[in-house]
mmCIF file of C-alpha atoms in Angstrom:
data_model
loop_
_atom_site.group_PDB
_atom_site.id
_atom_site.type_symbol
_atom_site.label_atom_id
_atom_site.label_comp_id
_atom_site.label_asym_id
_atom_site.label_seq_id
_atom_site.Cartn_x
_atom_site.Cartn_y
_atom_site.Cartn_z
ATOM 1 C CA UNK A 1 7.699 -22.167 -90.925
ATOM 2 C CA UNK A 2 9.352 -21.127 -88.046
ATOM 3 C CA UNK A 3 13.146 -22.262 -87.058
ATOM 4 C CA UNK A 4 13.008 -23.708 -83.556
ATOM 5 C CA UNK A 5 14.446 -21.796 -80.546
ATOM 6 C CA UNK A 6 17.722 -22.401 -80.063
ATOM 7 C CA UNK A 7 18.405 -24.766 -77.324
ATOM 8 C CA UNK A 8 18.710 -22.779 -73.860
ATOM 9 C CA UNK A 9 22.878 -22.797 -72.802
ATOM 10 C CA UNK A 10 23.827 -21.542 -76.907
ATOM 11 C CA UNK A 11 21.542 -18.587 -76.070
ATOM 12 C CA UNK A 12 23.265 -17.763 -73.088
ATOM 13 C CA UNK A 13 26.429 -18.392 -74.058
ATOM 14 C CA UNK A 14 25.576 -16.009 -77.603
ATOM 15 C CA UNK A 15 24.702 -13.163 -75.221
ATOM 16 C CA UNK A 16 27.149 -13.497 -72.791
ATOM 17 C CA UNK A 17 29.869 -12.862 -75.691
ATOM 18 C CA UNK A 18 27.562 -10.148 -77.062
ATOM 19 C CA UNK A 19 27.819 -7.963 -73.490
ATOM 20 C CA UNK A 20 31.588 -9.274 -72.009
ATOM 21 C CA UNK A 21 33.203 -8.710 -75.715
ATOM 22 C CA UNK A 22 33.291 -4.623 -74.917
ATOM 23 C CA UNK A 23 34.891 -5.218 -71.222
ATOM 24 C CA UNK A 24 37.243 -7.700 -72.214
ATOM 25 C CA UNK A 25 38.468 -5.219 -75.368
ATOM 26 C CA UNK A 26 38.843 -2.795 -72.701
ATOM 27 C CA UNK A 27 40.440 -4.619 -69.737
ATOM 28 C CA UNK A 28 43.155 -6.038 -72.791
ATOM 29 C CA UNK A 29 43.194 -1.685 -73.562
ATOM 30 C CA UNK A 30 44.222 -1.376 -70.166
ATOM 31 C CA UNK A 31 46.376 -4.357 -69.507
ATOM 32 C CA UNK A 32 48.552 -2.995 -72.180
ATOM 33 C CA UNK A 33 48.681 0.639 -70.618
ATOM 34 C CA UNK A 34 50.044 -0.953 -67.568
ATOM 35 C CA UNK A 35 52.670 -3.230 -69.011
ATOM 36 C CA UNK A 36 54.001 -0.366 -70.063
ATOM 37 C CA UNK A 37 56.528 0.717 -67.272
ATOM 38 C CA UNK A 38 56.444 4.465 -68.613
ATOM 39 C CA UNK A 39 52.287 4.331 -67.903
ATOM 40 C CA UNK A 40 52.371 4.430 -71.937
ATOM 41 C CA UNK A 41 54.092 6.268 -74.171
ATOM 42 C CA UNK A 42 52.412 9.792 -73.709
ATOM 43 C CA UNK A 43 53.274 9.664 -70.103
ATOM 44 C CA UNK A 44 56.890 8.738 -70.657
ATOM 45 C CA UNK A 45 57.014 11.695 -73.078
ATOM 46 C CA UNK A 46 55.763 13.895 -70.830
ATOM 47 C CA UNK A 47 58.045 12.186 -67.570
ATOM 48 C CA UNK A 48 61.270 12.813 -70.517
ATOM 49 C CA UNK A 49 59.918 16.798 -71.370
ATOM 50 C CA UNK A 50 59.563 17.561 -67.373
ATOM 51 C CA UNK A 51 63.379 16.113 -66.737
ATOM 52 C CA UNK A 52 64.792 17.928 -69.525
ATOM 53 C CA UNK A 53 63.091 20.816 -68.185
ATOM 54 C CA UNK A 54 64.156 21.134 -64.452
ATOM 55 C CA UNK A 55 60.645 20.177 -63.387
ATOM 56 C CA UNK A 56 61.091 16.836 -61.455
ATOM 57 C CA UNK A 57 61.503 17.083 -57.412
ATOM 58 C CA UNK A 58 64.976 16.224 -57.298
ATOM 59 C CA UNK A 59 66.500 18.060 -60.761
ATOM 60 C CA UNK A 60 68.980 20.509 -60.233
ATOM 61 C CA UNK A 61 68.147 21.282 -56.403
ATOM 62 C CA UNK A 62 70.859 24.051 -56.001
ATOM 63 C CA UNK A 63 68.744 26.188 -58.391
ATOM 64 C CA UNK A 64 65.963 25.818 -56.217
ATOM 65 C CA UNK A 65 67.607 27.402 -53.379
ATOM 66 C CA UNK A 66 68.965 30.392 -55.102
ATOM 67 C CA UNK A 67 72.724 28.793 -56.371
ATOM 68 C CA UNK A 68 74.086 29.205 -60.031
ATOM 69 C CA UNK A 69 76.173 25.775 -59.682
ATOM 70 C CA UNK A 70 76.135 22.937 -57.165
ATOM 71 C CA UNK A 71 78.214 22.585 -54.203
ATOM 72 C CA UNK A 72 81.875 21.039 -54.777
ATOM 73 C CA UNK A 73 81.463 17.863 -52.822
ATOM 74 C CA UNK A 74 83.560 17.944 -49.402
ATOM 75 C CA UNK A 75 87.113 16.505 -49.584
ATOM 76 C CA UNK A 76 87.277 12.908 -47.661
ATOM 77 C CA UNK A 77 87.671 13.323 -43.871
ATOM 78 C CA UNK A 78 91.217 13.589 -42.614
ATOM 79 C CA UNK A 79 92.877 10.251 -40.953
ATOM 80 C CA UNK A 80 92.758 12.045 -37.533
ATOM 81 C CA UNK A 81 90.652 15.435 -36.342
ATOM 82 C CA UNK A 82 93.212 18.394 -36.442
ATOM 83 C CA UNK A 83 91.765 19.133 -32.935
ATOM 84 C CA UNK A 84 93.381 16.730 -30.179
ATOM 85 C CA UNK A 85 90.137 15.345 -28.215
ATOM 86 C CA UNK A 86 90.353 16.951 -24.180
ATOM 87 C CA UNK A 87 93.007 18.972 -25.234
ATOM 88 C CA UNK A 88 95.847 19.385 -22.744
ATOM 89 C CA UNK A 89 95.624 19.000 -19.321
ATOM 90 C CA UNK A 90 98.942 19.804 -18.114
ATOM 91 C CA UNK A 91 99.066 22.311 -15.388
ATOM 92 C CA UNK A 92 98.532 26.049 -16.326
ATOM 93 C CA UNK A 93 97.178 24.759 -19.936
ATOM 94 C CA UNK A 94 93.487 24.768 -20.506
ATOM 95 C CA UNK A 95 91.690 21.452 -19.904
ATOM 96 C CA UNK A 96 90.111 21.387 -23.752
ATOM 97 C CA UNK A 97 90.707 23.514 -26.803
ATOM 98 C CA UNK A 98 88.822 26.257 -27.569
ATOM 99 C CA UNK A 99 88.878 26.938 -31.745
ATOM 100 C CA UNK A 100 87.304 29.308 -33.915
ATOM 101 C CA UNK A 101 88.648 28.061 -36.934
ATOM 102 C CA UNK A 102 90.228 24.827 -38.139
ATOM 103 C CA UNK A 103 93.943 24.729 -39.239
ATOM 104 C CA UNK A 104 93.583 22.765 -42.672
ATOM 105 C CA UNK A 105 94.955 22.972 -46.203
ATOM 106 C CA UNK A 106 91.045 21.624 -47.034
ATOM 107 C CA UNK A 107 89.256 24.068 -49.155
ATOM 108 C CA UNK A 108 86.260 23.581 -46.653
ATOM 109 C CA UNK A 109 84.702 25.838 -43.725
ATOM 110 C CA UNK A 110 82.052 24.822 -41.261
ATOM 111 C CA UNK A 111 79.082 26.301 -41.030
ATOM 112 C CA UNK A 112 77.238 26.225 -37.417
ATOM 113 C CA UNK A 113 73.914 27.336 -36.403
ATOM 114 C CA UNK A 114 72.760 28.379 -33.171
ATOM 115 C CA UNK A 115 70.365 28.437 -30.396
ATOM 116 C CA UNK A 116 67.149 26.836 -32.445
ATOM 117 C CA UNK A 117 64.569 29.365 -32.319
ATOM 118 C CA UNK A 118 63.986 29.092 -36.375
ATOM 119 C CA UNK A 119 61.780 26.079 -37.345
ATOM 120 C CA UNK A 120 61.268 26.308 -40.903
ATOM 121 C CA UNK A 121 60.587 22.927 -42.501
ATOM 122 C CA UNK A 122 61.816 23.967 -45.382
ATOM 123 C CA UNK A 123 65.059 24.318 -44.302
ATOM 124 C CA UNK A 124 65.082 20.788 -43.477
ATOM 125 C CA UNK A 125 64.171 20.471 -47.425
ATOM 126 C CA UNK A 126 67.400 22.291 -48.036
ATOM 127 C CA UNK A 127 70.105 20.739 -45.615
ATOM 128 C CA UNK A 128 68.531 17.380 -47.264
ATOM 129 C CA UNK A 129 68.542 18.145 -51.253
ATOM 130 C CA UNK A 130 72.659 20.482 -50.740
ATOM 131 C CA UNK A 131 73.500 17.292 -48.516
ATOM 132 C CA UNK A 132 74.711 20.327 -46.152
ATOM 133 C CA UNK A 133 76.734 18.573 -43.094
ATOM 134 C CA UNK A 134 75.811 21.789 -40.804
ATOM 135 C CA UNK A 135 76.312 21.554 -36.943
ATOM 136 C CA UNK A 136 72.978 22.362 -34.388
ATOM 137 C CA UNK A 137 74.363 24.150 -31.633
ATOM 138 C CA UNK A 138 70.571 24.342 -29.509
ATOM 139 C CA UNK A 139 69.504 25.796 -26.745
ATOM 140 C CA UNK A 140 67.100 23.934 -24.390
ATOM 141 C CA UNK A 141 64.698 27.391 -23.393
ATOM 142 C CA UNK A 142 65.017 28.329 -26.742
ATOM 143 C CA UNK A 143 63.892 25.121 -29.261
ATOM 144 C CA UNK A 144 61.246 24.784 -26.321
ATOM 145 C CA UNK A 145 58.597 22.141 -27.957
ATOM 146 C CA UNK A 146 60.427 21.894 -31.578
ATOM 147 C CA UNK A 147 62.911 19.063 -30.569
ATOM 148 C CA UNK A 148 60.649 17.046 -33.357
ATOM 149 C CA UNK A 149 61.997 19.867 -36.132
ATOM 150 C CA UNK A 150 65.817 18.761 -34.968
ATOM 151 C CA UNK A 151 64.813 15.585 -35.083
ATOM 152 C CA UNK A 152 63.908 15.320 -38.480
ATOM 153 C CA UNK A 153 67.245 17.787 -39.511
ATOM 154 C CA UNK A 154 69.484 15.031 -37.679
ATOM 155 C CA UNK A 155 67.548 12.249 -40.313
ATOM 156 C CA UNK A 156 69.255 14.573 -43.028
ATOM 157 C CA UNK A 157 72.474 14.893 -41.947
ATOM 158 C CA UNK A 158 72.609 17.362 -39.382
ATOM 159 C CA UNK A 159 74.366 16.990 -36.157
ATOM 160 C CA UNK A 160 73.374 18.333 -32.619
ATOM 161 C CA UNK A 161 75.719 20.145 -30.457
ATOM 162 C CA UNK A 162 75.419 21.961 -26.520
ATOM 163 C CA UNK A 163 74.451 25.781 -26.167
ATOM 164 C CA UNK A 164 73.385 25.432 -22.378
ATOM 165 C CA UNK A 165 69.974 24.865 -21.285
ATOM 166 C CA UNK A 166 68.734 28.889 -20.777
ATOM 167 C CA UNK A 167 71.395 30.781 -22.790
ATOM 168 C CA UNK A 168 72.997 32.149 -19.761
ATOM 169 C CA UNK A 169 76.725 33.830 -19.645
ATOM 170 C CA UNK A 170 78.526 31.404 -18.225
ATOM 171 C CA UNK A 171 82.161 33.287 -17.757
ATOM 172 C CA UNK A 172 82.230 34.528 -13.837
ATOM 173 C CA UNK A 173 79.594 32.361 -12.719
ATOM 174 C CA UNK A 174 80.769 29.522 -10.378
ATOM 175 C CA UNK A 175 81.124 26.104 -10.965
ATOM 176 C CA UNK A 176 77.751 24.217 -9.951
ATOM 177 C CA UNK A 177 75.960 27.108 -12.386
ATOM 178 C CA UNK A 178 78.036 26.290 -15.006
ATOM 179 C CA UNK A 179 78.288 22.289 -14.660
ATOM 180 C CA UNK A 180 74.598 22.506 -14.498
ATOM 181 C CA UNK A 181 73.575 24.743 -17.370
ATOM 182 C CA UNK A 182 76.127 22.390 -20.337
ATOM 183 C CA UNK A 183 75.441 19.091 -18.253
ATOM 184 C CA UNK A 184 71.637 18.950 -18.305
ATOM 185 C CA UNK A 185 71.683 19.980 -21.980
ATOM 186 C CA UNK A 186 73.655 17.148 -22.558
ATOM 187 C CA UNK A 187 70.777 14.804 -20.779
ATOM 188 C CA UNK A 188 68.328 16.787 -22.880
ATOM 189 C CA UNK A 189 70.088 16.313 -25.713
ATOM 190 C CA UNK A 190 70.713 12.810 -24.892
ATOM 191 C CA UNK A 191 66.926 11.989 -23.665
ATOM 192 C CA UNK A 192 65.708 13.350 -26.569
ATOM 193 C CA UNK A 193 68.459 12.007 -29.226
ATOM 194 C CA UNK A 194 70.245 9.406 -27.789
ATOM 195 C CA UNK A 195 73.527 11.396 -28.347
ATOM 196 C CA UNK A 196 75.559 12.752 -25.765
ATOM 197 C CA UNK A 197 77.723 15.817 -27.683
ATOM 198 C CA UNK A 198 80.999 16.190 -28.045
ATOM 199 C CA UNK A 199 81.101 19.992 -28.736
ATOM 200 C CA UNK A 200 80.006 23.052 -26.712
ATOM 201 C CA UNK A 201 79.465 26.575 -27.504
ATOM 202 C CA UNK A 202 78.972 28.765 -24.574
ATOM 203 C CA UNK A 203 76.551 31.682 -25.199
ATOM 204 C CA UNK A 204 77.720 35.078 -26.361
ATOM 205 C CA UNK A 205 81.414 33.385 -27.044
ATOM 206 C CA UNK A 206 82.215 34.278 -23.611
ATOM 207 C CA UNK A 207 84.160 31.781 -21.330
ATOM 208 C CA UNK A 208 86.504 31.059 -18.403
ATOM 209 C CA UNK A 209 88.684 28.528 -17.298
ATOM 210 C CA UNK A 210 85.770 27.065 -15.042
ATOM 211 C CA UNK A 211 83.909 27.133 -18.320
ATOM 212 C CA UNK A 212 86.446 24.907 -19.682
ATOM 213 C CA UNK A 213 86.461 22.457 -16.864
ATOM 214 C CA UNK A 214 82.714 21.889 -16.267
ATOM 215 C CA UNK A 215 82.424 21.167 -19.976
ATOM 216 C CA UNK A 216 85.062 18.926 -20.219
ATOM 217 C CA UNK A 217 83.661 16.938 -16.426
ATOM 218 C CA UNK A 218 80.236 16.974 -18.734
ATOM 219 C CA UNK A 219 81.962 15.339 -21.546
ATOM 220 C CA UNK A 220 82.658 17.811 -24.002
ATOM 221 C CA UNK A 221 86.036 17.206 -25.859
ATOM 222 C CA UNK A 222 86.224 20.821 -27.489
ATOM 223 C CA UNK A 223 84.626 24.389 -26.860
ATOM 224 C CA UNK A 224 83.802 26.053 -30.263
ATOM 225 C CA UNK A 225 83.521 29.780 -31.467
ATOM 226 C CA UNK A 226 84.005 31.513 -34.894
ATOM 227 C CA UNK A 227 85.565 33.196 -36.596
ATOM 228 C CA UNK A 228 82.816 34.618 -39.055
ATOM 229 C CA UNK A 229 79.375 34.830 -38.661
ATOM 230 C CA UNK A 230 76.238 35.792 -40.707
ATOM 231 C CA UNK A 231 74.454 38.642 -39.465
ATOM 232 C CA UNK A 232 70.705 38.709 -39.371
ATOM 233 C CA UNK A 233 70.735 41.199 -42.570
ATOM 234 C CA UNK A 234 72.857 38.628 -44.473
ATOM 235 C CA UNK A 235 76.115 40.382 -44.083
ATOM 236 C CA UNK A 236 79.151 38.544 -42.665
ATOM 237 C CA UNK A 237 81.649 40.121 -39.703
ATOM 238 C CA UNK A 238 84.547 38.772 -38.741
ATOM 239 C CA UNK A 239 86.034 38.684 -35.652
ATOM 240 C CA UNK A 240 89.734 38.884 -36.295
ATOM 241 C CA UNK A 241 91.715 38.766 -39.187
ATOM 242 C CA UNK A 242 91.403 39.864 -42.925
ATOM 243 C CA UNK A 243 87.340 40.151 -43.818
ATOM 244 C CA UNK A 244 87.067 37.257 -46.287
ATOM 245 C CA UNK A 245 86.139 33.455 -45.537
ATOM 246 C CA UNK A 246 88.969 31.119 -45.441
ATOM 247 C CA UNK A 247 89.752 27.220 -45.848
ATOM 248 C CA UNK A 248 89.440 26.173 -42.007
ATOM 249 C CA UNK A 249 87.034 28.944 -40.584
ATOM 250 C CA UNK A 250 83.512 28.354 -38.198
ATOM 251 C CA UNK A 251 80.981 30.242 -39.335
ATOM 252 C CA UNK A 252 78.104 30.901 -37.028
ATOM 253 C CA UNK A 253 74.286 31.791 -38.011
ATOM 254 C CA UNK A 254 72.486 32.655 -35.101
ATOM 255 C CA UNK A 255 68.648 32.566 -35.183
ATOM 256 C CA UNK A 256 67.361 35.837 -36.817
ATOM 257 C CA UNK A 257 65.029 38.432 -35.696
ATOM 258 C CA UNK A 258 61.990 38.306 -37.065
ATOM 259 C CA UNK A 259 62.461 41.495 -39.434
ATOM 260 C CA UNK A 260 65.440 39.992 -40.736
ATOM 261 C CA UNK A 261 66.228 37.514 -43.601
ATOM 262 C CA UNK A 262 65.223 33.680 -42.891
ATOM 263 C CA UNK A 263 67.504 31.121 -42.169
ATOM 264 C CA UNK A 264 67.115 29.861 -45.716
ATOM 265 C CA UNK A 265 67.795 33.251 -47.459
ATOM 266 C CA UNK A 266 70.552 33.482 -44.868
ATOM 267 C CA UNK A 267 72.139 30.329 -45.438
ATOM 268 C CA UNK A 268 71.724 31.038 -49.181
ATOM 269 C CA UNK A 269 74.115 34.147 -49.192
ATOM 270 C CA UNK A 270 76.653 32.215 -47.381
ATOM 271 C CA UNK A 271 77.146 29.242 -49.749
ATOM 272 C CA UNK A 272 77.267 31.993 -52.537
ATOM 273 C CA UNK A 273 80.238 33.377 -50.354
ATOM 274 C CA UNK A 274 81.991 30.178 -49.943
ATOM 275 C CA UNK A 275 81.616 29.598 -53.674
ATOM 276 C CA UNK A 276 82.948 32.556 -54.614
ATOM 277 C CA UNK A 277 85.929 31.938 -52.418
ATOM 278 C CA UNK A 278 86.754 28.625 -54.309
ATOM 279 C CA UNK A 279 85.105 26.687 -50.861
ATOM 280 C CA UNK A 280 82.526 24.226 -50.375
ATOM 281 C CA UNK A 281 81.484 22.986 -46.763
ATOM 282 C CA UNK A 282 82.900 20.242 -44.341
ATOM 283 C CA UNK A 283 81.780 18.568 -41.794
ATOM 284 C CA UNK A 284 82.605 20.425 -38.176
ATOM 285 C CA UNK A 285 82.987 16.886 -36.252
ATOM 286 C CA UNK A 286 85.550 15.396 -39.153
ATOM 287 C CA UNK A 287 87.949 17.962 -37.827
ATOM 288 C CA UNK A 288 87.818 18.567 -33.872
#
């Protein structure tokens, strides 16, 4: 004799646990995976091996760009700037200062790059991961369309300074030339940054006393020049006195020539230099 069917709902509900009890099983698998804050234990193994290694994107950044050891971090900024803002202005005295290096017992120097003409997003990486507090001396004919580049080096740290709007020699030309070639930088600079600068380099390092006083009528508060600077085959020259860096000098990197090294490999020999010397790097505007 045959057993009767089984009322209608028990059979559904008998083969709805038959085909859910595999999906449930492995929705509970997964549930447990993702309580797991490491993504389970074979992940956080492998997150551990790839720290201890080096491997993560932040881990040991100064190895990445070529350094043995990290950067000594920068001493705290001095209570006032060892450069007097608009200088003196008594008659016969130059209307701002002018300084290639900075008068401190700090074991710091400055490092300053100019014109803009290098773009490498990569540097950006750099300056970001050494937390390098370098100074942007730019040129308006020169960074052309790669404001955006500067842009994203200011989010990092870096700071933008006035090298004219064309490059042009300023010493000997009159004043209008000269009050027009560091003012309208500053309105670029400020159109594009919302940052008017406070420090001017004047192409080539050359300068006169109407030099001085259209940059200080644009509102510059100090002219600055170096007193070491990085050559485009990595080699540093010094303009005056003994050929080793120094607590207190400017160091400038100019844009390099296409068959030389890259701003990065530049930039690279020169913190081995300043480590060698005992340095690490300060911030330019802390100090004028």
């Amino acid at each position: 004799m045959r057993p009767a069917p089984a009322p209608l709902p028990a059979l559904v509900r008998a083969l709805a646990a038959v085909v859910l009890a595999p999906v449930l099983l492995a929705g509970c698998a997964r549930s447990a995976v993702s309580d797991d804050p490491g993504g389970g234990t074979g992940e956080k193994a492998a997150q551990q091996a790839r720290s201890a290694n080096g491997l993560t994107p932040t881990a040991q950044p100064y190895r990445r760009w070529g350094l043995t050891a990290p950067l000594p971090a920068p001493p705290s900024p001095p209570a006032r700037r060892q450069v007097s803002p608009g200088g003196d202005r008594r008659p016969g005295h130059d209307p701002l200062p002018v300084v290639d290096r900075i008068r401190t017992r700090d074991r710091v120097v400055f490092l300053t790059y100019d014109d803009g003409a290098e773009k490498d997003p990569r540097f950006v990486d750099m300056v970001r991961e050494l937390r390098l507090p370098v100074s942007m001396f730019l040129t308006d004919s020169v960074v052309g369309p790669g404001y955006g580049h500067f842009a994203r080096l200011r989010s990092v740290g870096a700071s933008m300074q006035n090298h004219t709007l064309d490059h042009a020699a300023l010493r000997g030309l009159p004043y209008a030339g000269q009050r027009a070639e560091i003012c309208g930088q500053q309105n670029k600079l400020r159109a594009r940054f919302g940052i008017r600068p406070q420090l001017f380099r004047p192409p080539y390092g050359t300068y006169d006393t109407t030099t001085l006083r259209a940059a200080a009528d644009c509102g510059v508060r100090a002219v600055v020049l170096w007193r070491a600077a990085m050559e485009g085959d990595g080699e540093l020259t010094y303009a005056e006195g003994p050929h080793r860096l120094r607590a207190g000098d400017i160091v400038s990197v100019p844009s390099g020539e296409p068959t030389g090294l890259s701003l990065r490999e530049r930039t690279t020999r020169l913190l081995r230099e300043v480590q060698g010397r005992g340095l690490t790097v300060g911030r330019l505007e802390d100090y004028v």
